Amino acid sequence: MKSKLMKLITLMMVVLVAFTGCKGNTEETKTSPNDTEIMASTEDFKFPERYHGDLIISTSAVATTMDAHQTNGLMANFQWAQNVYETALVTSDSGEIYPLTCDYEYSDDGLTLKLTMLPDRYFSDGAPVTIEDVVSSIERAGKYHSAFKEAFIDLIVDTKIEDDSVTYTFSEYNSNTMYLLSDVRGPVYIMQKSLIDELGEDGEITELSQVIGSGCYTLTKFEPDTEIVLTRNDKYVPVESDGTGPAAPRYGYCDTIIFSVNVDATSRTAGMIAGDYHLGSIISDMQEEAEKVGLKKIYLENGWTPAIFFNLHESNSDNPVYDKNFRKAVRAALDMEAIMLSIMENDEKGYTLVPSPVFRDSVYFNDILANTEWNIADKELAKKYLEASNYNGETIKWLCSQSASFYKAAVVGVQMLNDVGINAEIMLVDSGSHSTMRGDPTTGHDIGAWETQKSLVPTDQTSFVTGTSGGWWDNEERTKFLDIMYSTKVGSQESIEAYEEFCKLAAEEVPWIDFGEKMTISYSVPELEHNYEGSIAYYWNSYFTK
C-alpha cells in the first residue's frame, strides 16, 4: 500500500564508513509519489518563457575525469556530470525520494527495492534507457565508490529482472542505501550497458563520444584545466513532479553551460567585473567594486560548518583535553558570533548560528546542542570549569591550515582561550599537512580545525559521530545510540529519539564544538536567476531574464 514519503538525505560529500543494519518486521512498501509523471514528448510540454543564452560560470575547480562513475565526490567532476547523466532516483532538497529514470517500491524493512522504468526515457543519442542499463550502471558505480558498494552492492543477495523492472533483495537494512542511489552528485549515473560492456572490467571513459547520458545537457567540450562546455539536449523531456531542489522538473533553460576554469582568484575577479563571466566568486578586496558595477551578491546556504574537535585518542589520555571540564571551559569561553564574523569578514548575512550536525529541514533537527552552554561567551563560567579540571597551564596546540576559515577562526578562538587562562597557541601548517595531521592523533595537536557539511540524516554525517574527524571520541553510550540509528528505519520515532539521546551525550561530553553555519558567497550578473533550492548547486533551472 502507499504511504508517506520517506525522509531521506540529500547531500553527502563522500561517505567514509560502512554502516551496520538489521532486518525489519514488516513487508509494507514505500512507493514513489503518485503525482509523478513523464511527458510523452517535448511537444506536449510548454516551457515557461525564459531567455536562453549561454551561461558562463567562473570556477577554479579542475575536473579529474571524464568517467562519471569515477567522480570521487569532487565538485569539479559532478558539477558537469549531473547535467549530462541522471540517476535512477533523486533526492529532493527536503530529503524525499522521487523517480527520475525509474519508479520505485522500497519495503519498510529495507530488504527489497524494486525499480521500474519510467516510460519514454532516452539517452541523448536517441536510444531508449532500459532496465538493463540501470542494472549495469549500478554494478559499475559500485566498483569505483566504496561507500555505495558497502551500503548497496555488498548487501545484495538476489537480483531479479522482469520486463522493465529489477528487484533487489538485501541481506540487511542499511540507512544509506537509498541516499547513495539517489544522490545527484553521483556516482550512480545511468550509462548505456553496451558501453559498459565495451569498457570491460578496468576500462575508463576517455573519449567525448563515449559520454552519452540521459540528462538535459550533453558534453560537447572537455578541456578540464581550461573549459568544459555543455549543450542543451533538445530531446530531453522533464519528469514532472512536486519535488523540490534536484527533484524538481529539469528545464535546461540555457542553451549552453560553460565552466570556464581559472585557478587565479584575482584574474577570476577581474573577469567577473569586466563581464566575461555570469556567475563566480569575487575576492574580498574587490567585492565593493563588484557591487558598484552592478553585480548581484548571492548567498548559497550549503550547510558548511567550521568547527573544532578535541584529540580524544587514547594516546593523548594524559592531556588536559581529555578532561570533560576542560572541554566545557573551552565551549563556555567561545563567542561563536565573533568567530563567524571573522571567518565571513564581518558579513552578518554570511552565516547562521546553528550548531546542529543536521539541516533544519531534517526530521532529526533539535536544539539540544544549541541550548547547552553554547555561544554564551561566559568567562567566569569558563574559569570555574577550568579550575575544576586537571589543567595546570600546559600549552594547548590548535592545529589549523592556512585556509582563510581555519586560520581566522583559530586567531580569534585562541585569544578567547587565553583570556580565560588557557595557554593556547596556533599550530599552523599547510593545507596538505593539515589534512594528514588531523587524521593522526600522534602529531602533537590537542585541538583540530575542522569543517564539514550538514546532512538531513545523522548517520550520513559520519564525521560528526565516528572516525578521526570526531576526535576519536568513543564510549559505550555513544555506540548504543549509533547502533539504534544505523539499524532502525530512517525517520522512525526510535531513530529520532536515539539521535536526541546522542545529542544530549555530545552536549555533556563536548567531543567537538561547532562555530555555526557559513554560506558560500557568489556574484552574478543582475539578469541571471541562479534558480536552485537546497545545498547542492545545479544549473539546469538557472535562466536569464533578458
Coordinates of C-alpha atoms in Angstrom, one line a residue, residues 37 60 70 72 106 115 148 158 162 176 237 248 253 293 348 371 467 474:
E37 CA 4.5 11.6 -14.5
S60 CA 38.8 27.2 -10.1
Q70 CA 34.7 7.9 -11.0
N72 CA 35.1 10.6 -6.3
Y106 CA 11.1 0.1 -1.1
L115 CA 13.0 -0.2 -9.7
F148 CA 28.0 2.7 -2.3
D158 CA 19.3 -11.6 -5.2
E162 CA 11.5 -8.9 -15.1
N176 CA 22.4 4.9 3.4
V237 CA 11.7 15.8 -21.6
A248 CA 12.0 19.4 -9.4
Y253 CA 16.8 26.8 -19.9
V293 CA 29.3 47.8 -11.3
E348 CA 26.5 39.5 9.1
N371 CA 20.8 25.1 24.4
G467 CA 36.3 8.3 13.0
D474 CA 34.2 6.7 21.8

